[in-house]
Amino acid sequence: MSYQVLKYRLKTIEFWTLVLLLIAGGYFLIQAMGMPFEMRRTIGPGFIPTIVLTVLIGCTLVAIIRFLTNSQHKIFTNFPEGSEDDTTFKALAEALNHQDGPRLALSSHAGLGNFSALNVINRSHPNTSILAASSKATQVNAELAAQQHLNGFKPLSLLYFDAFILAARTDTTISNDTLDELTIGFDPQLEDTVFLEKLRLSLNAQFLPMDITTQHDALSDNRIDAVLAARSEFTEALQNNDLKTLHVFDGVAIEQDALIYGDWAALFVSEQQTSDLRQQNATRLVEAVEAPIFTTQLQHVQVPWQPTSADDAQALLSALAAQGTQGVKVKARPARGRAYAIPATLLAIALFPFLMSSVGFIITSTLVTSLIMALLRAELSLFGLIKIGAINIAISVSTYMAFYHVFSIPLPLGLVW
């Protein structure tokens, strides 16, 4: 373990969380040791807390040592858990770990907040971390996502580029000469993109925002003439010749000023990563994409996963990023920063003992831990908040029951009980 890597790890949230846990465990162990010896030498209120706290402190020390000396490298990802991108990349990561080189561990951080993959990797040593990112998982459009991910990073590979297409039913007589007469349903994620604004300037067609399901239905009912969406969304219809492609926005066609747009996923490394290690990672990737575990997974996905070279990735993402700065001013969807998360968390912990005496351990524990978990999540949703609440209710009740029935320590239930 080099000094530089150790210095980076000493600045991480994980390290200081373990240190705070060690300090808290040590404080309560000192309190337990202050009990009369007779209470600590026999199984009872003094013995059990002493043993539990001793084990906790020992496990925390082991965790700190393992964290600081861990030789694994990390891949920070922003793929939503359980998504097709997440499942496919996990297969690729497993294939990477079958190749020679340091073992790679995945660390998931969604969104673009202070705890996102893009932000967290900046606090990691450049030689021990890789960034795996998807434009679909960010809170901005694909053009701005490319700009942000190229800032301070170099693409190692473009995992896929799902180009947007303009497609119409095969039984129509639409041609490039009659595009101005079309009614086009487009994916709402294209709002506030330079791509859509430029396309609107080049075509006098009517553009209607609608989700993918509505696009399919509207085409069938003849309510629209064409669709503008990612090619993978209409793979089956294109294969069955129900749709024909009028234009592919992959940056090649000259007649549309080489407009480019598409959902993408890519691997990035820090610009400070050594060239030798970057080449080693690239070699591992070339071998991994041919591994059976990855090629088998590709049979179940529609998005065109075809990892490219670093040069091809740089060219395409740079073109997409450059387009986002050309001519038309668009708004970026604000990324939720969580600069307030840490002070709010510390305040909640500090207020815990005072709230516990008035409203009780179960309610206080549920509220405080739910708040902390919500603050530390980069993405929030109603389902996510419900899940957080349910988990913490179960933990609070279980903890109370354990203290009462196992340790014989009744925690306060507050004035409301």
Coordinates of C-alpha atoms in Angstrom, one line a residue:
M1 CA 0.0 0.0 0.0
S2 CA 1.6 3.3 -1.2
Y3 CA 1.5 6.4 0.9
Q4 CA -0.5 8.3 -1.8
V5 CA -3.3 5.7 -1.7
L6 CA -3.3 5.6 2.1
K7 CA -3.6 9.4 2.1
Y8 CA -6.7 9.3 -0.2
R9 CA -8.4 6.6 2.0
L10 CA -7.8 8.6 5.2
K11 CA -10.0 11.3 3.7
T12 CA -13.0 9.1 2.8
I13 CA -16.4 9.1 4.5
E14 CA -16.1 5.3 5.0
F15 CA -12.9 5.7 7.1
W16 CA -14.3 8.5 9.3
T17 CA -17.6 6.6 9.8
L18 CA -15.6 3.6 11.1
V19 CA -13.5 6.0 13.4
L20 CA -16.7 7.5 14.8
L21 CA -18.1 4.0 15.4
L22 CA -14.9 3.1 17.2
I23 CA -15.0 6.2 19.4
A24 CA -18.7 5.7 20.3
G25 CA -18.0 2.0 21.1
G26 CA -15.0 2.9 23.2
Y27 CA -17.0 5.5 25.1
F28 CA -19.8 3.1 26.0
L29 CA -17.3 0.4 26.9
I30 CA -15.7 2.7 29.4
Q31 CA -19.2 3.4 30.8
A32 CA -19.9 -0.4 31.0
M33 CA -16.5 -1.0 32.7
G34 CA -17.5 1.5 35.4
M35 CA -20.3 -0.8 36.6
P36 CA -19.6 -2.9 39.7
F37 CA -17.5 -5.9 39.1
E38 CA -20.2 -8.2 40.3
M39 CA -22.5 -7.0 37.5
R40 CA -19.8 -7.6 34.9
R41 CA -18.6 -11.1 36.0
T42 CA -22.0 -12.8 35.7
I43 CA -24.4 -12.9 32.8
G44 CA -26.7 -9.9 33.2
P45 CA -27.0 -6.2 32.6
G46 CA -23.3 -5.5 33.0
F47 CA -21.8 -8.6 31.4
I48 CA -23.7 -8.7 28.1
P49 CA -23.1 -5.0 27.1
T50 CA -19.4 -5.4 28.0
I51 CA -19.0 -8.4 25.8
V52 CA -21.0 -6.9 22.9
L53 CA -19.1 -3.6 23.0
T54 CA -15.7 -5.4 23.1
V55 CA -16.7 -7.5 20.1
L56 CA -18.0 -4.4 18.3
I57 CA -14.7 -2.5 18.9
G58 CA -12.7 -5.5 17.8
C59 CA -14.7 -5.8 14.6
T60 CA -14.4 -2.1 13.9
L61 CA -10.6 -2.2 14.3
V62 CA -10.4 -5.1 11.9
A63 CA -12.6 -3.2 9.4
I64 CA -10.4 -0.1 9.6
I65 CA -7.3 -2.1 9.0
R66 CA -8.8 -4.0 6.1
F67 CA -10.1 -0.8 4.6
L68 CA -6.8 0.9 4.7
T69 CA -4.8 -2.1 3.4
N70 CA -7.3 -3.4 0.9
S71 CA -5.5 -3.9 -2.4
Q72 CA -8.8 -4.1 -4.5
H73 CA -9.5 -1.4 -7.0
K74 CA -13.0 0.1 -7.3
I75 CA -15.4 0.7 -10.2
F76 CA -17.8 3.5 -9.2
T77 CA -21.1 3.1 -11.1
N78 CA -24.2 5.2 -11.5
F79 CA -26.4 2.4 -13.0
P80 CA -29.7 2.1 -11.0
E81 CA -29.8 -1.1 -9.0
G82 CA -31.5 -3.9 -10.9
S83 CA -31.7 -2.1 -14.2
E84 CA -30.6 -3.8 -17.5
D85 CA -27.5 -1.6 -17.5
D86 CA -26.7 -2.7 -13.9
T87 CA -27.2 -6.4 -14.6
T88 CA -25.1 -6.3 -17.8
F89 CA -22.3 -4.4 -16.3
K90 CA -22.1 -6.7 -13.3
A91 CA -21.6 -9.6 -15.8
L92 CA -18.8 -7.5 -17.4
A93 CA -17.2 -6.8 -14.0
E94 CA -17.2 -10.5 -13.2
A95 CA -15.5 -11.2 -16.5
L96 CA -13.0 -8.5 -15.8
N97 CA -12.1 -10.2 -12.5
H98 CA -11.3 -13.4 -14.3
Q99 CA -8.5 -11.5 -16.1
D100 CA -5.0 -10.8 -14.7
G101 CA -4.7 -7.7 -12.5
P102 CA -6.1 -6.3 -9.3
R103 CA -9.6 -7.5 -8.3
L104 CA -12.3 -4.9 -9.1
A105 CA -15.0 -4.2 -6.6
L106 CA -18.2 -2.4 -7.6
S107 CA -19.5 0.7 -5.7
S108 CA -22.9 2.0 -6.7
H109 CA -23.7 5.7 -6.5
A110 CA -26.6 7.0 -8.6
G111 CA -27.4 10.5 -9.8
L112 CA -25.2 13.6 -9.9
G113 CA -25.3 14.8 -6.3
N114 CA -22.4 15.0 -3.8
F115 CA -22.5 11.2 -3.3
S116 CA -22.7 10.3 -7.0
A117 CA -20.2 8.1 -8.8
L118 CA -18.9 11.2 -10.6
N119 CA -18.2 13.0 -7.4
V120 CA -17.0 10.1 -5.2
I121 CA -14.4 9.1 -7.7
N122 CA -12.8 12.5 -7.4
R123 CA -12.0 11.6 -3.8
S124 CA -10.4 8.3 -4.8
H125 CA -6.8 7.6 -5.8
P126 CA -6.7 7.8 -9.7
N127 CA -4.7 4.5 -10.0
T128 CA -7.2 2.5 -8.0
S129 CA -10.5 3.6 -9.4
I130 CA -12.6 3.5 -12.6
L131 CA -15.8 5.3 -13.4
A132 CA -18.6 3.4 -15.2
A133 CA -21.4 5.8 -16.1
S134 CA -24.6 5.8 -18.2
S135 CA -26.2 9.0 -19.5
K136 CA -29.7 7.4 -18.8
A137 CA -28.8 7.4 -15.0
T138 CA -27.9 11.1 -14.8
Q139 CA -30.2 14.0 -14.1
V140 CA -29.2 15.8 -17.3
N141 CA -29.4 15.1 -21.0
A142 CA -26.8 13.0 -22.8
E143 CA -25.0 16.1 -24.2
L144 CA -24.4 17.7 -20.8
A145 CA -23.6 14.3 -19.3
A146 CA -20.9 13.8 -21.8
Q147 CA -19.5 17.3 -21.0
Q148 CA -19.4 16.5 -17.3
H149 CA -17.9 13.1 -17.6
L150 CA -15.1 14.3 -19.9
N151 CA -14.1 17.0 -17.4
G152 CA -11.0 15.5 -15.7
F153 CA -11.6 12.0 -17.1
K154 CA -10.6 10.1 -20.2
P155 CA -12.9 7.4 -21.6
L156 CA -11.4 3.9 -21.5
S157 CA -14.2 2.5 -23.6
L158 CA -17.6 3.3 -24.9
L159 CA -19.7 0.4 -23.7
Y160 CA -22.6 1.3 -25.9
F161 CA -24.2 4.1 -27.9
D162 CA -27.9 3.7 -28.4
A163 CA -28.4 6.2 -31.3
F164 CA -31.7 8.0 -31.7
I165 CA -33.6 7.4 -34.9
L166 CA -36.4 8.9 -36.9
A167 CA -38.6 6.1 -37.9
A168 CA -42.0 5.7 -39.6
R169 CA -44.3 2.8 -40.5
T170 CA -43.2 0.8 -43.5
D171 CA -46.6 1.2 -45.2
T172 CA -46.2 5.0 -45.5
T173 CA -44.8 6.9 -48.4
I174 CA -42.7 9.2 -46.3
S175 CA -39.3 10.2 -47.7
N176 CA -36.6 12.7 -46.8
D177 CA -38.3 15.2 -49.2
T178 CA -41.6 15.1 -47.2
L179 CA -40.2 15.3 -43.6
D180 CA -41.4 18.8 -43.1
E181 CA -45.0 17.6 -43.4
L182 CA -44.7 15.0 -40.5
T183 CA -46.2 14.9 -37.1
I184 CA -43.4 13.4 -35.0
G185 CA -43.7 12.0 -31.5
F186 CA -40.5 12.4 -29.5
D187 CA -39.1 11.1 -26.3
P188 CA -39.6 13.8 -23.6
Q189 CA -36.0 13.3 -22.4
L190 CA -35.0 15.3 -25.5
E191 CA -36.5 18.5 -24.0
D192 CA -33.8 21.1 -23.4
T193 CA -31.3 19.5 -25.7
V194 CA -29.3 21.3 -28.4
F195 CA -30.1 18.3 -30.6
L196 CA -33.8 18.8 -30.5
E197 CA -33.6 22.5 -30.9
K198 CA -31.4 22.2 -34.0
L199 CA -33.6 19.5 -35.5
R200 CA -36.6 21.8 -35.0
L201 CA -34.8 24.5 -36.9
S202 CA -34.0 22.2 -39.8
L203 CA -37.5 20.7 -40.0
N204 CA -40.9 22.4 -40.0
A205 CA -42.5 19.3 -38.7
Q206 CA -44.8 19.2 -35.7
F207 CA -43.1 17.7 -32.7
L208 CA -45.2 16.1 -29.9
P209 CA -43.6 14.9 -26.6
M210 CA -44.8 11.5 -25.5
D211 CA -43.4 8.5 -23.7
I212 CA -42.4 5.3 -25.5
T213 CA -45.6 3.4 -24.8
T214 CA -47.7 6.3 -26.1
Q215 CA -45.4 6.5 -29.2
H216 CA -46.1 2.9 -30.1
D217 CA -49.9 3.4 -29.6
A218 CA -49.9 6.6 -31.5
L219 CA -48.2 5.1 -34.5
S220 CA -50.6 2.2 -34.6
D221 CA -53.6 4.6 -34.4
N222 CA -52.1 6.9 -37.1
R223 CA -52.1 9.8 -34.7
I224 CA -48.5 10.5 -35.6
D225 CA -46.4 9.9 -38.7
A226 CA -43.0 9.1 -37.2
V227 CA -41.2 8.6 -33.9
L228 CA -38.0 10.1 -32.5
A229 CA -36.4 7.8 -29.9
A230 CA -33.6 5.5 -29.0
R231 CA -33.2 2.7 -31.6
S232 CA -33.4 0.0 -28.9
E233 CA -36.9 1.1 -28.0
F234 CA -38.2 0.0 -31.4
T235 CA -35.8 -3.0 -32.1
E236 CA -38.6 -5.5 -32.4
A237 CA -40.7 -3.3 -34.7
L238 CA -37.7 -2.7 -36.9
Q239 CA -36.7 -6.4 -37.1
N240 CA -40.3 -7.3 -38.0
N241 CA -40.3 -4.6 -40.8
D242 CA -43.2 -2.8 -39.1
L243 CA -41.1 0.3 -39.0
K244 CA -38.5 1.8 -41.4
T245 CA -35.6 4.1 -40.4
L246 CA -35.7 7.5 -42.0
H247 CA -32.6 8.8 -40.3
V248 CA -30.0 7.6 -37.7
F249 CA -28.6 10.4 -35.6
D250 CA -25.1 8.9 -35.0
G251 CA -23.2 11.9 -36.2
V252 CA -22.4 10.5 -39.7
A253 CA -25.0 11.9 -42.0
I254 CA -24.1 15.2 -43.7
E255 CA -27.5 16.3 -44.7
Q256 CA -28.5 16.9 -41.1
D257 CA -25.3 18.7 -40.2
A258 CA -24.0 15.5 -38.6
L259 CA -26.5 15.8 -35.7
I260 CA -25.8 13.2 -33.0
Y261 CA -27.8 12.0 -30.1
G262 CA -28.2 8.8 -28.1
D263 CA -28.1 7.1 -24.7
W264 CA -24.6 6.0 -23.9
A265 CA -22.6 4.1 -21.2
A266 CA -18.8 4.3 -20.9
L267 CA -15.9 3.5 -18.7
F268 CA -13.7 6.4 -17.7
V269 CA -10.4 6.8 -15.9
S270 CA -8.9 9.8 -14.2
E271 CA -6.6 11.9 -16.4
Q272 CA -4.0 11.4 -13.6
Q273 CA -4.1 7.6 -13.9
T274 CA -0.7 6.3 -15.1
S275 CA -0.5 5.3 -18.8
D276 CA 0.7 1.8 -17.9
L277 CA -2.2 1.1 -15.7
R278 CA -4.6 2.6 -18.2
Q279 CA -3.2 0.2 -20.9
Q280 CA -3.5 -2.7 -18.4
N281 CA -7.2 -1.9 -17.8
A282 CA -7.8 -1.6 -21.6
T283 CA -6.2 -5.0 -22.2
R284 CA -8.3 -6.6 -19.4
L285 CA -11.5 -5.1 -21.0
V286 CA -10.7 -6.5 -24.5
E287 CA -10.4 -10.0 -23.0
A288 CA -13.4 -9.6 -20.7
V289 CA -15.9 -8.7 -23.5
E290 CA -15.1 -12.0 -25.2
A291 CA -15.7 -14.0 -22.0
P292 CA -18.8 -16.4 -22.1
I293 CA -20.3 -14.8 -18.9
F294 CA -20.6 -11.5 -20.7
T295 CA -21.5 -12.7 -24.2
T296 CA -24.3 -14.8 -22.7
Q297 CA -25.7 -11.8 -20.9
L298 CA -25.7 -9.8 -24.2
Q299 CA -28.3 -12.2 -25.6
H300 CA -30.8 -10.9 -23.1
V301 CA -30.4 -7.1 -23.8
Q302 CA -31.7 -4.8 -26.5
V303 CA -29.2 -2.0 -26.0
P304 CA -26.2 -2.5 -28.4
W305 CA -23.4 -3.3 -25.9
Q306 CA -20.3 -3.3 -28.1
P307 CA -17.3 -1.9 -26.1
T308 CA -15.1 0.2 -28.3
S309 CA -11.5 1.5 -28.1
A310 CA -10.6 4.6 -26.1
D311 CA -10.1 6.6 -29.2
D312 CA -13.5 5.8 -30.6
A313 CA -15.1 6.6 -27.2
Q314 CA -13.3 9.9 -27.1
A315 CA -14.3 10.9 -30.6
L316 CA -18.0 10.1 -30.1
L317 CA -18.4 11.6 -26.6
S318 CA -16.5 14.7 -27.6
A319 CA -18.7 15.2 -30.6
L320 CA -21.8 14.8 -28.4
A321 CA -20.4 17.2 -25.8
A322 CA -19.4 19.7 -28.4
Q323 CA -22.9 19.7 -29.9
G324 CA -24.3 20.6 -26.5
T325 CA -22.4 23.9 -26.6
Q326 CA -23.2 24.9 -30.2
G327 CA -25.6 27.7 -31.0
V328 CA -28.7 27.0 -28.9
K329 CA -28.8 27.8 -25.2
V330 CA -30.6 25.1 -23.3
K331 CA -31.3 24.5 -19.6
A332 CA -29.7 21.8 -17.6
R333 CA -31.9 19.9 -15.2
P334 CA -30.5 20.8 -11.7
A335 CA -28.5 18.1 -10.1
R336 CA -29.4 17.6 -6.4
G337 CA -26.3 18.5 -4.4
R338 CA -26.2 17.1 -0.9
A339 CA -23.8 19.6 0.7
Y340 CA -26.2 19.9 3.6
A341 CA -26.3 16.1 4.2
I342 CA -23.3 15.7 6.5
P343 CA -24.1 18.7 8.9
A344 CA -27.8 17.7 9.0
T345 CA -26.8 14.1 9.8
L346 CA -24.5 15.3 12.6
L347 CA -27.3 17.5 14.0
A348 CA -29.7 14.6 13.9
I349 CA -27.3 12.4 15.8
A350 CA -26.6 15.1 18.4
L351 CA -30.3 15.6 19.0
F352 CA -31.0 11.9 19.3
P353 CA -30.6 11.6 23.2
F354 CA -32.8 14.6 23.8
L355 CA -35.6 13.4 21.4
M356 CA -35.4 9.9 22.8
S357 CA -36.4 11.0 26.3
S358 CA -39.5 12.8 25.1
V359 CA -40.8 10.8 22.2
G360 CA -39.1 7.4 22.8
F361 CA -36.4 5.3 21.3
I362 CA -38.5 3.6 18.6
I363 CA -39.9 6.8 17.1
T364 CA -36.7 8.8 17.4
S365 CA -34.5 6.0 16.0
T366 CA -36.9 5.5 13.0
L367 CA -37.0 9.2 12.2
V368 CA -33.3 10.0 12.6
T369 CA -32.0 6.9 10.8
S370 CA -34.6 7.4 8.0
L371 CA -33.5 11.1 7.6
I372 CA -29.8 10.0 7.4
M373 CA -30.5 7.3 4.8
A374 CA -32.6 9.7 2.7
L375 CA -29.9 12.5 2.9
L376 CA -27.2 10.1 1.7
R377 CA -29.2 8.8 -1.2
A378 CA -28.4 10.5 -4.5
E379 CA -31.9 9.7 -5.9
L380 CA -35.2 10.0 -4.0
S381 CA -38.5 8.5 -4.9
L382 CA -41.8 7.8 -3.1
F383 CA -41.1 4.1 -3.2
G384 CA -37.5 4.7 -1.9
L385 CA -38.8 6.7 1.0
I386 CA -41.4 4.1 1.9
K387 CA -38.7 1.4 1.8
I388 CA -36.4 3.4 4.0
G389 CA -39.1 4.0 6.5
A390 CA -40.1 0.3 6.6
I391 CA -36.5 -0.9 7.0
N392 CA -35.9 1.6 9.9
I393 CA -39.1 0.7 11.7
A394 CA -38.1 -2.9 11.7
I395 CA -34.6 -2.1 12.9
S396 CA -35.8 0.2 15.7
V397 CA -38.4 -2.3 17.0
S398 CA -35.9 -5.2 16.8
T399 CA -33.2 -3.2 18.6
Y400 CA -35.7 -2.3 21.4
M401 CA -36.7 -5.9 21.8
A402 CA -33.1 -7.1 21.9
F403 CA -32.2 -4.6 24.6
Y404 CA -35.3 -5.4 26.6
H405 CA -35.3 -9.2 26.3
V406 CA -31.6 -10.0 25.8
F407 CA -29.8 -7.3 27.7
S408 CA -32.6 -6.6 30.2
I409 CA -32.2 -2.9 29.5
P410 CA -35.6 -1.1 29.0
L411 CA -35.0 1.8 26.5
P412 CA -37.3 4.9 27.0
L413 CA -40.6 4.8 25.2
G414 CA -41.2 8.5 25.7
L415 CA -44.2 10.5 27.0
V416 CA -46.4 9.5 24.1
W417 CA -46.7 5.9 25.3

